[in-house]
PDB file of C-alpha atoms and ligand atoms in Angstrom:
ATOM      1  CA  MET A   1     -51.656  83.794 -81.597  1.00 50.00           C
ATOM      2  CA  GLU A   2     -52.758  82.259 -78.350  1.00 55.00           C
ATOM      3  CA  SER A   3     -49.472  80.416 -77.928  1.00 59.00           C
ATOM      4  CA  HIS A   4     -47.638  83.704 -78.347  1.00 64.00           C
ATOM      5  CA  LEU A   5     -49.710  85.182 -75.607  1.00 61.00           C
ATOM      6  CA  LEU A   6     -48.964  82.195 -73.420  1.00 59.00           C
ATOM      7  CA  LYS A   7     -45.242  82.546 -74.057  1.00 60.00           C
ATOM      8  CA  ALA A   8     -45.409  86.232 -73.267  1.00 60.00           C
ATOM      9  CA  PHE A   9     -47.172  85.411 -70.022  1.00 56.00           C
ATOM     10  CA  LEU A  10     -44.608  82.795 -69.124  1.00 53.00           C
ATOM     11  CA  ILE A  11     -41.748  85.186 -69.799  1.00 54.00           C
ATOM     12  CA  PHE A  12     -43.517  87.855 -67.807  1.00 56.00           C
ATOM     13  CA  PHE A  13     -43.937  85.564 -64.808  1.00 54.00           C
ATOM     14  CA  CYS A  14     -40.361  84.366 -65.109  1.00 51.00           C
ATOM     15  CA  LEU A  15     -39.233  87.974 -64.974  1.00 51.00           C
ATOM     16  CA  LEU A  16     -41.253  88.379 -61.811  1.00 52.00           C
ATOM     17  CA  GLY A  17     -39.193  85.558 -60.399  1.00 49.00           C
ATOM     18  CA  THR A  18     -41.993  83.022 -60.174  1.00 48.00           C
ATOM     19  CA  CYS A  19     -40.610  80.666 -62.802  1.00 52.00           C
ATOM     20  CA  TYR A  20     -41.947  77.140 -62.601  1.00 55.00           C
ATOM     21  CA  GLY A  21     -38.479  76.088 -61.380  1.00 62.00           C
ATOM     22  CA  ASP A  22     -39.255  77.669 -58.046  1.00 86.00           C
ATOM     23  CA  VAL A  23     -40.697  75.303 -55.492  1.00 95.00           C
ATOM     24  CA  LEU A  24     -43.177  76.363 -52.834  1.00 97.00           C
ATOM     25  CA  PHE A  25     -42.666  75.053 -49.325  1.00 97.00           C
ATOM     26  CA  SER A  26     -46.421  74.569 -49.013  1.00 96.00           C
ATOM     27  CA  SER A  27     -46.332  72.166 -51.972  1.00 96.00           C
ATOM     28  CA  LEU A  28     -43.841  69.721 -50.410  1.00 97.00           C
ATOM     29  CA  SER A  29     -44.985  66.364 -49.147  1.00 96.00           C
ATOM     30  CA  HIS A  30     -44.468  65.769 -45.471  1.00 97.00           C
ATOM     31  CA  THR A  31     -43.044  62.284 -45.823  1.00 97.00           C
ATOM     32  CA  LEU A  32     -39.654  62.582 -44.132  1.00 97.00           C
ATOM     33  CA  VAL A  33     -38.896  62.208 -40.456  1.00 97.00           C
ATOM     34  CA  VAL A  34     -36.104  64.217 -38.898  1.00 98.00           C
ATOM     35  CA  THR A  35     -35.085  64.273 -35.266  1.00 97.00           C
ATOM     36  CA  ALA A  36     -32.354  66.261 -33.541  1.00 98.00           C
ATOM     37  CA  SER A  37     -30.699  65.714 -30.177  1.00 98.00           C
ATOM     38  CA  PRO A  38     -31.268  69.095 -28.473  1.00 97.00           C
ATOM     39  CA  ASN A  39     -34.122  69.196 -25.992  1.00 96.00           C
ATOM     40  CA  GLN A  40     -36.736  71.922 -26.023  1.00 96.00           C
ATOM     41  CA  GLY A  41     -35.114  75.116 -24.717  1.00 96.00           C
ATOM     42  CA  GLN A  42     -31.615  73.677 -24.478  1.00 97.00           C
ATOM     43  CA  VAL A  43     -28.765  76.158 -24.960  1.00 97.00           C
ATOM     44  CA  LEU A  44     -25.820  74.995 -27.061  1.00 97.00           C
ATOM     45  CA  ASN A  45     -22.493  76.653 -27.754  1.00 96.00           C
ATOM     46  CA  ALA A  46     -21.369  77.280 -31.328  1.00 96.00           C
ATOM     47  CA  GLY A  47     -17.984  75.784 -32.168  1.00 95.00           C
ATOM     48  CA  GLU A  48     -18.165  73.439 -29.166  1.00 95.00           C
ATOM     49  CA  ASP A  49     -21.364  71.482 -28.777  1.00 97.00           C
ATOM     50  CA  SER A  50     -22.702  69.053 -31.307  1.00 97.00           C
ATOM     51  CA  ILE A  51     -26.133  68.097 -32.584  1.00 98.00           C
ATOM     52  CA  THR A  52     -27.036  64.573 -33.622  1.00 98.00           C
ATOM     53  CA  VAL A  53     -29.608  64.484 -36.409  1.00 98.00           C
ATOM     54  CA  THR A  54     -31.376  61.407 -37.722  1.00 98.00           C
ATOM     55  CA  TRP A  55     -33.523  61.408 -40.846  1.00 97.00           C
ATOM     56  CA  GLY A  56     -35.330  59.069 -43.179  1.00 95.00           C
ATOM     57  CA  LEU A  57     -38.699  58.174 -44.630  1.00 96.00           C
ATOM     58  CA  ASN A  58     -41.685  58.280 -42.304  1.00 96.00           C
ATOM     59  CA  GLN A  59     -42.486  54.585 -41.939  1.00 94.00           C
ATOM     60  CA  SER A  60     -46.239  55.305 -42.202  1.00 96.00           C
ATOM     61  CA  PHE A  61     -45.721  55.836 -45.929  1.00 95.00           C
ATOM     62  CA  PRO A  62     -45.249  52.861 -48.237  1.00 93.00           C
ATOM     63  CA  THR A  63     -41.779  52.095 -49.523  1.00 87.00           C
ATOM     64  CA  GLY A  64     -41.515  53.573 -52.978  1.00 91.00           C
ATOM     65  CA  THR A  65     -42.867  56.906 -51.751  1.00 94.00           C
ATOM     66  CA  ASP A  66     -39.238  57.950 -51.767  1.00 95.00           C
ATOM     67  CA  GLU A  67     -38.152  56.455 -55.080  1.00 95.00           C
ATOM     68  CA  LEU A  68     -37.600  59.907 -56.594  1.00 95.00           C
ATOM     69  CA  TYR A  69     -35.627  61.225 -53.639  1.00 97.00           C
ATOM     70  CA  LYS A  70     -32.010  61.591 -54.701  1.00 97.00           C
ATOM     71  CA  GLU A  71     -30.448  63.953 -52.205  1.00 97.00           C
ATOM     72  CA  VAL A  72     -31.174  65.083 -48.721  1.00 98.00           C
ATOM     73  CA  LYS A  73     -30.169  68.279 -47.004  1.00 98.00           C
ATOM     74  CA  VAL A  74     -30.548  68.872 -43.289  1.00 98.00           C
ATOM     75  CA  ASN A  75     -30.522  72.514 -42.193  1.00 98.00           C
ATOM     76  CA  LEU A  76     -30.414  74.631 -39.117  1.00 98.00           C
ATOM     77  CA  CYS A  77     -33.308  77.119 -39.338  1.00 98.00           C
ATOM     78  CA  TYR A  78     -34.299  80.306 -37.553  1.00 98.00           C
ATOM     79  CA  ALA A  79     -37.351  80.140 -35.318  1.00 98.00           C
ATOM     80  CA  PRO A  80     -39.893  82.979 -35.795  1.00 97.00           C
ATOM     81  CA  ILE A  81     -38.756  84.672 -32.581  1.00 97.00           C
ATOM     82  CA  SER A  82     -35.299  85.179 -34.131  1.00 97.00           C
ATOM     83  CA  GLN A  83     -36.720  86.452 -37.441  1.00 97.00           C
ATOM     84  CA  VAL A  84     -38.592  89.443 -36.034  1.00 96.00           C
ATOM     85  CA  ASP A  85     -37.344  92.677 -37.661  1.00 96.00           C
ATOM     86  CA  ARG A  86     -34.710  90.731 -39.610  1.00 96.00           C
ATOM     87  CA  ALA A  87     -35.650  90.717 -43.284  1.00 96.00           C
ATOM     88  CA  TRP A  88     -32.495  88.738 -44.064  1.00 96.00           C
ATOM     89  CA  ARG A  89     -33.909  85.749 -42.170  1.00 97.00           C
ATOM     90  CA  LYS A  90     -37.419  86.026 -43.560  1.00 97.00           C
ATOM     91  CA  THR A  91     -39.612  83.013 -44.317  1.00 97.00           C
ATOM     92  CA  VAL A  92     -40.965  82.971 -47.889  1.00 96.00           C
ATOM     93  CA  ASP A  93     -43.086  80.135 -49.273  1.00 97.00           C
ATOM     94  CA  ASN A  94     -41.027  80.241 -52.480  1.00 97.00           C
ATOM     95  CA  LEU A  95     -37.984  78.227 -51.408  1.00 96.00           C
ATOM     96  CA  GLY A  96     -35.760  80.050 -53.881  1.00 94.00           C
ATOM     97  CA  LYS A  97     -36.245  83.159 -51.753  1.00 95.00           C
ATOM     98  CA  ASP A  98     -36.725  81.650 -48.329  1.00 97.00           C
ATOM     99  CA  LYS A  99     -34.127  82.710 -45.760  1.00 97.00           C
ATOM    100  CA  THR A 100     -35.309  80.567 -42.858  1.00 97.00           C
ATOM    101  CA  CYS A 101     -32.683  77.852 -43.132  1.00 97.00           C
ATOM    102  CA  GLN A 102     -29.243  79.327 -43.636  1.00 96.00           C
ATOM    103  CA  PHE A 103     -26.955  76.678 -42.196  1.00 97.00           C
ATOM    104  CA  THR A 104     -26.382  73.307 -43.787  1.00 97.00           C
ATOM    105  CA  ILE A 105     -25.799  70.500 -41.331  1.00 98.00           C
ATOM    106  CA  VAL A 106     -25.393  67.837 -43.977  1.00 97.00           C
ATOM    107  CA  ASN A 107     -26.058  67.391 -47.696  1.00 97.00           C
ATOM    108  CA  LYS A 108     -25.733  63.885 -49.132  1.00 96.00           C
ATOM    109  CA  PRO A 109     -27.386  61.216 -51.266  1.00 97.00           C
ATOM    110  CA  TYR A 110     -30.736  60.142 -49.866  1.00 96.00           C
ATOM    111  CA  GLU A 111     -31.025  56.944 -47.854  1.00 92.00           C
ATOM    112  CA  ARG A 112     -33.894  55.663 -45.797  1.00 89.00           C
ATOM    113  CA  ASN A 113     -32.328  55.902 -42.390  1.00 91.00           C
ATOM    114  CA  GLN A 114     -29.289  57.983 -41.623  1.00 96.00           C
ATOM    115  CA  SER A 115     -27.739  59.811 -38.732  1.00 97.00           C
ATOM    116  CA  ILE A 116     -24.887  62.246 -38.237  1.00 97.00           C
ATOM    117  CA  GLU A 117     -23.249  64.145 -35.428  1.00 98.00           C
ATOM    118  CA  TRP A 118     -22.502  67.742 -36.330  1.00 98.00           C
ATOM    119  CA  ILE A 119     -20.360  70.160 -34.352  1.00 97.00           C
ATOM    120  CA  ILE A 120     -22.128  73.516 -34.561  1.00 97.00           C
ATOM    121  CA  ASN A 121     -20.203  75.806 -36.914  1.00 95.00           C
ATOM    122  CA  LYS A 122     -18.322  78.655 -35.318  1.00 94.00           C
ATOM    123  CA  ASP A 123     -20.126  81.219 -37.481  1.00 93.00           C
ATOM    124  CA  VAL A 124     -23.634  80.364 -36.232  1.00 96.00           C
ATOM    125  CA  PRO A 125     -25.081  83.475 -34.565  1.00 95.00           C
ATOM    126  CA  THR A 126     -26.930  83.558 -31.261  1.00 96.00           C
ATOM    127  CA  ALA A 127     -30.577  82.730 -31.999  1.00 97.00           C
ATOM    128  CA  THR A 128     -33.392  80.239 -31.506  1.00 98.00           C
ATOM    129  CA  TYR A 129     -33.417  77.391 -33.994  1.00 98.00           C
ATOM    130  CA  PHE A 130     -35.002  74.190 -35.196  1.00 98.00           C
ATOM    131  CA  VAL A 131     -33.847  71.570 -37.697  1.00 98.00           C
ATOM    132  CA  ARG A 132     -35.469  70.903 -41.090  1.00 98.00           C
ATOM    133  CA  ALA A 133     -34.670  68.262 -43.708  1.00 98.00           C
ATOM    134  CA  TYR A 134     -35.459  68.481 -47.430  1.00 98.00           C
ATOM    135  CA  ALA A 135     -35.392  65.682 -49.975  1.00 97.00           C
ATOM    136  CA  TYR A 136     -34.510  66.635 -53.567  1.00 97.00           C
ATOM    137  CA  ASN A 137     -35.392  64.953 -56.846  1.00 97.00           C
ATOM    138  CA  SER A 138     -32.880  64.393 -59.661  1.00 96.00           C
ATOM    139  CA  ALA A 139     -33.613  67.912 -60.961  1.00 95.00           C
ATOM    140  CA  GLY A 140     -32.419  69.326 -57.648  1.00 95.00           C
ATOM    141  CA  GLU A 141     -35.893  70.489 -56.615  1.00 96.00           C
ATOM    142  CA  GLU A 142     -37.230  70.097 -53.093  1.00 97.00           C
ATOM    143  CA  VAL A 143     -39.961  67.463 -52.999  1.00 97.00           C
ATOM    144  CA  ALA A 144     -40.359  66.445 -49.361  1.00 97.00           C
ATOM    145  CA  TYR A 145     -39.502  67.697 -45.896  1.00 98.00           C
ATOM    146  CA  ASP A 146     -39.816  67.356 -42.165  1.00 98.00           C
ATOM    147  CA  GLN A 147     -38.784  69.584 -39.286  1.00 98.00           C
ATOM    148  CA  THR A 148     -38.200  69.148 -35.578  1.00 98.00           C
ATOM    149  CA  ALA A 149     -40.464  72.088 -34.676  1.00 97.00           C
ATOM    150  CA  ASP A 150     -44.235  71.867 -34.927  1.00 95.00           C
ATOM    151  CA  GLY A 151     -46.085  73.445 -37.877  1.00 93.00           C
ATOM    152  CA  LYS A 152     -46.208  76.853 -36.202  1.00 94.00           C
ATOM    153  CA  LYS A 153     -42.500  76.616 -35.359  1.00 96.00           C
ATOM    154  CA  SER A 154     -43.303  77.540 -31.771  1.00 95.00           C
ATOM    155  CA  SER A 155     -42.396  74.381 -29.897  1.00 95.00           C
ATOM    156  CA  ASN A 156     -39.422  72.056 -29.729  1.00 96.00           C
ATOM    157  CA  LEU A 157     -36.949  74.882 -30.355  1.00 98.00           C
ATOM    158  CA  PHE A 158     -33.431  75.218 -28.988  1.00 98.00           C
ATOM    159  CA  GLU A 159     -30.940  78.011 -28.616  1.00 97.00           C
ATOM    160  CA  ILE A 160     -27.436  78.456 -29.881  1.00 97.00           C
ATOM    161  CA  GLN A 161     -25.053  80.870 -28.284  1.00 96.00           C
ATOM    162  CA  ALA A 162     -22.541  82.432 -30.680  1.00 93.00           C
ATOM    163  CA  ILE A 163     -18.866  82.163 -30.035  1.00 84.00           C
ATOM    164  CA  SER A 164     -18.303  85.961 -29.990  1.00 76.00           C
ATOM    165  CA  GLY A 165     -20.696  86.746 -27.143  1.00 62.00           C
ATOM    166  CA  ARG A 166     -19.184  83.943 -25.118  1.00 60.00           C
ATOM    167  CA  HIS A 167     -15.626  85.121 -25.662  1.00 61.00           C
ATOM    168  CA  LEU A 168     -16.588  88.581 -24.583  1.00 59.00           C
ATOM    169  CA  SER A 169     -18.039  87.331 -21.316  1.00 61.00           C
ATOM    170  CA  LEU A 170     -15.001  85.087 -20.880  1.00 61.00           C
ATOM    171  CA  ASP A 171     -12.764  88.110 -21.367  1.00 60.00           C
ATOM    172  CA  ILE A 172     -14.735  90.109 -18.838  1.00 61.00           C
ATOM    173  CA  ALA A 173     -14.562  87.213 -16.444  1.00 63.00           C
ATOM    174  CA  SER A 174     -10.807  86.888 -16.847  1.00 64.00           C
ATOM    175  CA  VAL A 175     -10.243  90.631 -16.420  1.00 64.00           C
ATOM    176  CA  CYS A 176     -12.315  90.568 -13.244  1.00 62.00           C
ATOM    177  CA  PHE A 177     -10.451  87.518 -12.071  1.00 64.00           C
ATOM    178  CA  SER A 178      -7.071  89.156 -12.726  1.00 69.00           C
ATOM    179  CA  ALA A 179      -8.117  92.316 -10.903  1.00 69.00           C
ATOM    180  CA  PHE A 180      -9.362  90.184  -8.041  1.00 66.00           C
ATOM    181  CA  SER A 181      -6.087  88.214  -7.927  1.00 73.00           C
ATOM    182  CA  LEU A 182      -4.082  91.413  -7.962  1.00 72.00           C
ATOM    183  CA  LEU A 183      -6.185  92.841  -5.142  1.00 74.00           C
ATOM    184  CA  SER A 184      -5.908  89.680  -3.071  1.00 75.00           C
ATOM    185  CA  LEU A 185      -2.168  89.587  -3.652  1.00 73.00           C
ATOM    186  CA  PHE A 186      -1.945  93.177  -2.551  1.00 69.00           C
ATOM    187  CA  GLY A 187      -4.175  92.445   0.440  1.00 72.00           C
ATOM    188  CA  PHE A 188      -2.050  89.460   1.350  1.00 67.00           C
ATOM    189  CA  PHE A 189       1.080  91.584   1.070  1.00 68.00           C
ATOM    190  CA  LEU A 190      -0.416  94.265   3.335  1.00 72.00           C
ATOM    191  CA  ALA A 191      -1.593  91.683   5.830  1.00 74.00           C
ATOM    192  CA  GLU A 192       1.857  90.116   5.946  1.00 73.00           C
ATOM    193  CA  LYS A 193       3.451  93.497   6.389  1.00 72.00           C
ATOM    194  CA  SER A 194       1.184  94.481   9.257  1.00 71.00           C
ATOM    195  CA  LYS A 195       1.638  91.054  10.853  1.00 71.00           C
ATOM    196  CA  ARG A 196       5.399  91.512  10.740  1.00 71.00           C
ATOM    197  CA  ARG A 197       4.979  94.973  12.217  1.00 70.00           C
ATOM    198  CA  GLN A 198       2.884  93.500  15.036  1.00 68.00           C
ATOM    199  CA  VAL A 199       5.548  90.857  15.697  1.00 61.00           C
ATOM    200  CA  LYS A 200       8.228  93.546  15.800  1.00 59.00           C
ATOM    201  CA  ASN A 201       6.199  95.637  18.262  1.00 58.00           C
TER     202      ASN A 201
HETATM  203  C1  NAG B 301     -45.661  59.951 -40.080  1.00 78.68           C
HETATM  204  O1  NAG B 301     -46.779  60.333 -40.847  1.00 78.68           O
HETATM  205  C2  NAG B 301     -48.017  60.131 -40.193  1.00 78.68           C
HETATM  206  C3  NAG B 301     -49.110  60.420 -41.195  1.00 78.68           C
HETATM  207  O2  NAG B 301     -48.920  61.684 -41.812  1.00 78.68           O
HETATM  208  C4  NAG B 301     -48.089  61.049 -38.990  1.00 78.68           C
HETATM  209  O3  NAG B 301     -49.314  60.885 -38.307  1.00 78.68           O
HETATM  210  C5  NAG B 301     -46.926  60.704 -38.051  1.00 78.68           C
HETATM  211  O4  NAG B 301     -46.916  61.617 -36.967  1.00 78.68           O
HETATM  212  C6  NAG B 301     -45.618  60.767 -38.792  1.00 78.68           C
HETATM  213  N1  NAG B 301     -44.569  60.244 -37.943  1.00 78.68           N
HETATM  214  C7  NAG B 301     -43.544  60.980 -37.544  1.00 78.68           C
HETATM  215  C8  NAG B 301     -42.572  60.296 -36.681  1.00 78.68           C
HETATM  216  O5  NAG B 301     -43.414  62.141 -37.880  1.00 78.68           O
HETATM  217  C1  NAG B 302     -32.449  53.381 -38.167  1.00 78.68           C
HETATM  218  O1  NAG B 302     -31.172  52.863 -37.795  1.00 78.68           O
HETATM  219  C2  NAG B 302     -30.973  52.781 -36.399  1.00 78.68           C
HETATM  220  C3  NAG B 302     -29.573  52.261 -36.156  1.00 78.68           C
HETATM  221  O2  NAG B 302     -28.685  52.729 -37.096  1.00 78.68           O
HETATM  222  C4  NAG B 302     -32.019  51.871 -35.781  1.00 78.68           C
HETATM  223  O3  NAG B 302     -31.853  51.863 -34.385  1.00 78.68           O
HETATM  224  C5  NAG B 302     -33.411  52.391 -36.124  1.00 78.68           C
HETATM  225  O4  NAG B 302     -34.376  51.502 -35.638  1.00 78.68           O
HETATM  226  C6  NAG B 302     -33.557  52.521 -37.634  1.00 78.68           C
HETATM  227  N1  NAG B 302     -34.846  53.123 -37.911  1.00 78.68           N
HETATM  228  C7  NAG B 302     -35.612  52.718 -38.890  1.00 78.68           C
HETATM  229  C8  NAG B 302     -36.900  53.433 -39.035  1.00 78.68           C
HETATM  230  O5  NAG B 302     -35.313  51.817 -39.657  1.00 78.68           O
END
């Protein structure tokens, strides 16, 4: 009887989406170390600039801490300032529902000390970001993490400027430049004409 009740409860909670397969961010061990090349406040251009990320085990922990780490995934994540009023970027402790980290920089088998240079994808929108790494066990569940921002995600952030906004300003710049060239050409033409007239007189 009791076991039936238990099963019913389990099914009920699974239906609510809190199955035991779901991992909470707050339950992860903070045993990784991740660093990224951008400086605090730096502005990078999507599709052009690159980010170098380095990750591994925090050397303060004994070797063996990471024996269950099979995979590692390094992500680009939205800083709180770029999540305001945007439910689709919301931070949820349940990692199955968390929308903080939407861009994968790299996803590969775990090793103690690795580094990669990543050219920022062209589809990354303008926002403020930080970098976070997760280690996964053989069941594909997050078990450990680190991030470049502090715990409150308020310092050591950088900005990425989307390609679209930049192209727009480039277009405006080139239109202005063309108009300016046309005007100068016209001005030059007029000046020449009046000079010739002066010579004639
Ligand atoms: C490694 O972990 C220790 C203990 O938690 C912490 O004090 C230290 O800041 C960490 N090192 C890095 C580089 O994150
Ligand atoms: C990681 O490797 C780099 C060179 O690839 C080296 O400079 C660095 O000291 C290594 N870090 C650790 C913690 O082993």
